[in-house]
Amino acid sequence: SISFNYLGRLDAPLPSSAPFSLAEEPRGFDRHPQNPRSHPLLFSAAVFSDVLRLELSFSSLHFQPHTIQALLDAFSSAFSSILALQPGDLDLAPSDFPLANLDQKQLDKILNKVKQPHRKAADEHG
């Protein structure tokens, strides 16, 4: 069993008067090593400073490190392929996002917003 936990955007600007900010130090363990895991594989993701960070923790009782490395290599390759897509490479429909409750007009509006950074980057790099 696998758990995917997307924590959202964690770098939303805090006012300069805020009494705290995000720490740069590692946060440490999410659970005590002797406590049982809820899932043998746990992906956690969040956005910090416009960068998606993905962490993977796994049970050494269920997986060998080389298996996890192969999984990470495959994930990295697939993610790189997704990032290399150009606008128009995918023909998406509202049925591709059944939980979003979107119609085609709403989906097109979102996709146009997503495509803008690609166009800008392409224009900047010739």
PDB file of C-alpha atoms in Angstrom:
ATOM      1  CA  SER A   1       0.000   0.000   0.000  1.00  0.00           C
ATOM      2  CA  ILE A   2       1.220   3.482  -0.932  1.00  0.00           C
ATOM      3  CA  SER A   3       0.409   6.845   0.591  1.00  0.00           C
ATOM      4  CA  PHE A   4       0.653  10.105  -1.368  1.00  0.00           C
ATOM      5  CA  ASN A   5       0.540  13.212   0.793  1.00  0.00           C
ATOM      6  CA  TYR A   6       0.565  16.572  -0.997  1.00  0.00           C
ATOM      7  CA  LEU A   7       0.995  19.266   1.631  1.00  0.00           C
ATOM      8  CA  GLY A   8       0.387  22.159  -0.763  1.00  0.00           C
ATOM      9  CA  ARG A   9       2.276  25.391  -1.163  1.00  0.00           C
ATOM     10  CA  LEU A  10       4.201  25.944   2.057  1.00  0.00           C
ATOM     11  CA  ASP A  11       6.049  29.084   1.077  1.00  0.00           C
ATOM     12  CA  ALA A  12       3.162  31.507   0.959  1.00  0.00           C
ATOM     13  CA  PRO A  13       4.538  34.868   1.957  1.00  0.00           C
ATOM     14  CA  LEU A  14       4.225  35.653   5.631  1.00  0.00           C
ATOM     15  CA  PRO A  15       4.097  39.258   6.712  1.00  0.00           C
ATOM     16  CA  SER A  16       7.415  40.587   7.983  1.00  0.00           C
ATOM     17  CA  SER A  17       5.729  41.047  11.338  1.00  0.00           C
ATOM     18  CA  ALA A  18       4.922  37.315  11.613  1.00  0.00           C
ATOM     19  CA  PRO A  19       6.313  35.819  14.841  1.00  0.00           C
ATOM     20  CA  PHE A  20       7.669  32.757  13.004  1.00  0.00           C
ATOM     21  CA  SER A  21       8.863  31.503   9.625  1.00  0.00           C
ATOM     22  CA  LEU A  22       9.699  28.165   8.029  1.00  0.00           C
ATOM     23  CA  ALA A  23      12.844  26.620   9.460  1.00  0.00           C
ATOM     24  CA  GLU A  24      15.641  25.735   7.068  1.00  0.00           C
ATOM     25  CA  GLU A  25      16.924  22.877   9.239  1.00  0.00           C
ATOM     26  CA  PRO A  26      15.797  19.296   8.584  1.00  0.00           C
ATOM     27  CA  ARG A  27      12.600  18.541  10.464  1.00  0.00           C
ATOM     28  CA  GLY A  28      13.678  15.143  11.736  1.00  0.00           C
ATOM     29  CA  PHE A  29      11.635  11.969  11.852  1.00  0.00           C
ATOM     30  CA  ASP A  30       7.888  11.963  11.195  1.00  0.00           C
ATOM     31  CA  ARG A  31       7.474   9.044  13.570  1.00  0.00           C
ATOM     32  CA  HIS A  32       9.556   7.137  16.062  1.00  0.00           C
ATOM     33  CA  PRO A  33      11.507   4.352  14.283  1.00  0.00           C
ATOM     34  CA  GLN A  34       9.906   1.709  16.540  1.00  0.00           C
ATOM     35  CA  ASN A  35       6.353   2.773  15.679  1.00  0.00           C
ATOM     36  CA  PRO A  36       4.763   0.796  12.848  1.00  0.00           C
ATOM     37  CA  ARG A  37       4.391   2.495   9.486  1.00  0.00           C
ATOM     38  CA  SER A  38       0.918   3.201   8.172  1.00  0.00           C
ATOM     39  CA  HIS A  39       2.148   2.383   4.619  1.00  0.00           C
ATOM     40  CA  PRO A  40       5.259   0.617   3.307  1.00  0.00           C
ATOM     41  CA  LEU A  41       5.759   3.511   0.831  1.00  0.00           C
ATOM     42  CA  LEU A  42       5.041   7.141   1.665  1.00  0.00           C
ATOM     43  CA  PHE A  43       5.423   9.975  -0.836  1.00  0.00           C
ATOM     44  CA  SER A  44       5.196  13.476   0.608  1.00  0.00           C
ATOM     45  CA  ALA A  45       5.308  16.556  -1.585  1.00  0.00           C
ATOM     46  CA  ALA A  46       5.144  20.303  -1.074  1.00  0.00           C
ATOM     47  CA  VAL A  47       6.058  23.472  -2.935  1.00  0.00           C
ATOM     48  CA  PHE A  48       8.761  25.694  -1.428  1.00  0.00           C
ATOM     49  CA  SER A  49       9.970  28.823  -3.269  1.00  0.00           C
ATOM     50  CA  ASP A  50       8.235  27.671  -6.458  1.00  0.00           C
ATOM     51  CA  VAL A  51      10.062  24.321  -6.321  1.00  0.00           C
ATOM     52  CA  LEU A  52       8.244  21.033  -5.879  1.00  0.00           C
ATOM     53  CA  ARG A  53       9.960  18.902  -3.245  1.00  0.00           C
ATOM     54  CA  LEU A  54       9.189  15.231  -3.100  1.00  0.00           C
ATOM     55  CA  GLU A  55      10.253  12.930  -0.291  1.00  0.00           C
ATOM     56  CA  LEU A  56       9.951   9.177  -0.194  1.00  0.00           C
ATOM     57  CA  SER A  57      10.139   7.072   2.914  1.00  0.00           C
ATOM     58  CA  PHE A  58       9.924   3.310   2.831  1.00  0.00           C
ATOM     59  CA  SER A  59       9.915   0.250   4.999  1.00  0.00           C
ATOM     60  CA  SER A  60      13.195  -1.653   4.913  1.00  0.00           C
ATOM     61  CA  LEU A  61      11.165  -4.731   5.899  1.00  0.00           C
ATOM     62  CA  HIS A  62       9.324  -4.549   2.564  1.00  0.00           C
ATOM     63  CA  PHE A  63      11.886  -3.064   0.167  1.00  0.00           C
ATOM     64  CA  GLN A  64      15.578  -3.282  -0.572  1.00  0.00           C
ATOM     65  CA  PRO A  65      17.427   0.015  -1.168  1.00  0.00           C
ATOM     66  CA  HIS A  66      18.207  -0.964  -4.792  1.00  0.00           C
ATOM     67  CA  THR A  67      14.480  -1.470  -5.440  1.00  0.00           C
ATOM     68  CA  ILE A  68      13.711   1.975  -4.083  1.00  0.00           C
ATOM     69  CA  GLN A  69      16.538   3.472  -6.155  1.00  0.00           C
ATOM     70  CA  ALA A  70      15.068   1.854  -9.288  1.00  0.00           C
ATOM     71  CA  LEU A  71      11.661   3.296  -8.378  1.00  0.00           C
ATOM     72  CA  LEU A  72      13.177   6.767  -7.896  1.00  0.00           C
ATOM     73  CA  ASP A  73      15.054   6.529 -11.206  1.00  0.00           C
ATOM     74  CA  ALA A  74      11.858   5.545 -13.044  1.00  0.00           C
ATOM     75  CA  PHE A  75       9.904   8.298 -11.289  1.00  0.00           C
ATOM     76  CA  SER A  76      12.563  10.878 -12.186  1.00  0.00           C
ATOM     77  CA  SER A  77      12.535   9.782 -15.819  1.00  0.00           C
ATOM     78  CA  ALA A  78       8.729   9.916 -16.024  1.00  0.00           C
ATOM     79  CA  PHE A  79       8.619  13.307 -14.319  1.00  0.00           C
ATOM     80  CA  SER A  80      11.272  14.674 -16.720  1.00  0.00           C
ATOM     81  CA  SER A  81       9.159  13.456 -19.644  1.00  0.00           C
ATOM     82  CA  ILE A  82       6.136  15.274 -18.263  1.00  0.00           C
ATOM     83  CA  LEU A  83       8.122  18.484 -17.817  1.00  0.00           C
ATOM     84  CA  ALA A  84       9.362  18.251 -21.409  1.00  0.00           C
ATOM     85  CA  LEU A  85       5.812  18.287 -22.783  1.00  0.00           C
ATOM     86  CA  GLN A  86       4.895  21.297 -24.844  1.00  0.00           C
ATOM     87  CA  PRO A  87       1.502  23.003 -24.892  1.00  0.00           C
ATOM     88  CA  GLY A  88      -0.787  21.022 -27.131  1.00  0.00           C
ATOM     89  CA  ASP A  89       1.014  17.706 -26.548  1.00  0.00           C
ATOM     90  CA  LEU A  90      -1.919  16.471 -24.489  1.00  0.00           C
ATOM     91  CA  ASP A  91      -5.580  16.479 -25.392  1.00  0.00           C
ATOM     92  CA  LEU A  92      -7.200  16.768 -21.964  1.00  0.00           C
ATOM     93  CA  ALA A  93     -10.894  16.557 -21.159  1.00  0.00           C
ATOM     94  CA  PRO A  94     -12.887  17.109 -17.957  1.00  0.00           C
ATOM     95  CA  SER A  95     -13.219  13.317 -17.651  1.00  0.00           C
ATOM     96  CA  ASP A  96      -9.430  13.191 -17.060  1.00  0.00           C
ATOM     97  CA  PHE A  97     -10.068  14.999 -13.743  1.00  0.00           C
ATOM     98  CA  PRO A  98     -13.273  13.424 -12.404  1.00  0.00           C
ATOM     99  CA  LEU A  99     -12.869  14.799  -8.882  1.00  0.00           C
ATOM    100  CA  ALA A 100     -12.378  18.400 -10.074  1.00  0.00           C
ATOM    101  CA  ASN A 101     -15.971  18.827 -11.297  1.00  0.00           C
ATOM    102  CA  LEU A 102     -14.889  20.940 -14.291  1.00  0.00           C
ATOM    103  CA  ASP A 103     -16.543  21.615 -17.618  1.00  0.00           C
ATOM    104  CA  GLN A 104     -14.464  22.024 -20.796  1.00  0.00           C
ATOM    105  CA  LYS A 105     -14.511  25.831 -20.618  1.00  0.00           C
ATOM    106  CA  GLN A 106     -13.161  25.803 -17.039  1.00  0.00           C
ATOM    107  CA  LEU A 107     -10.511  23.227 -17.924  1.00  0.00           C
ATOM    108  CA  ASP A 108      -9.400  25.249 -20.976  1.00  0.00           C
ATOM    109  CA  LYS A 109      -9.046  28.352 -18.788  1.00  0.00           C
ATOM    110  CA  ILE A 110      -6.815  26.452 -16.335  1.00  0.00           C
ATOM    111  CA  LEU A 111      -4.747  24.894 -19.125  1.00  0.00           C
ATOM    112  CA  ASN A 112      -4.192  28.298 -20.720  1.00  0.00           C
ATOM    113  CA  LYS A 113      -2.836  29.603 -17.411  1.00  0.00           C
ATOM    114  CA  VAL A 114      -0.526  26.594 -17.122  1.00  0.00           C
ATOM    115  CA  LYS A 115       0.709  26.994 -20.694  1.00  0.00           C
ATOM    116  CA  GLN A 116       1.738  30.637 -20.269  1.00  0.00           C
ATOM    117  CA  PRO A 117       5.027  29.930 -18.393  1.00  0.00           C
ATOM    118  CA  HIS A 118       6.018  27.471 -21.147  1.00  0.00           C
ATOM    119  CA  ARG A 119       5.466  30.105 -23.825  1.00  0.00           C
ATOM    120  CA  LYS A 120       7.383  32.726 -21.873  1.00  0.00           C
ATOM    121  CA  ALA A 121      10.310  30.367 -21.254  1.00  0.00           C
ATOM    122  CA  ALA A 122      10.352  29.346 -24.931  1.00  0.00           C
ATOM    123  CA  ASP A 123      10.332  33.001 -26.009  1.00  0.00           C
ATOM    124  CA  GLU A 124      13.210  33.828 -23.656  1.00  0.00           C
ATOM    125  CA  HIS A 125      15.354  30.940 -24.900  1.00  0.00           C
ATOM    126  CA  GLY A 126      14.673  31.428 -28.599  1.00  0.00           C
TER     127      GLY A 126
END
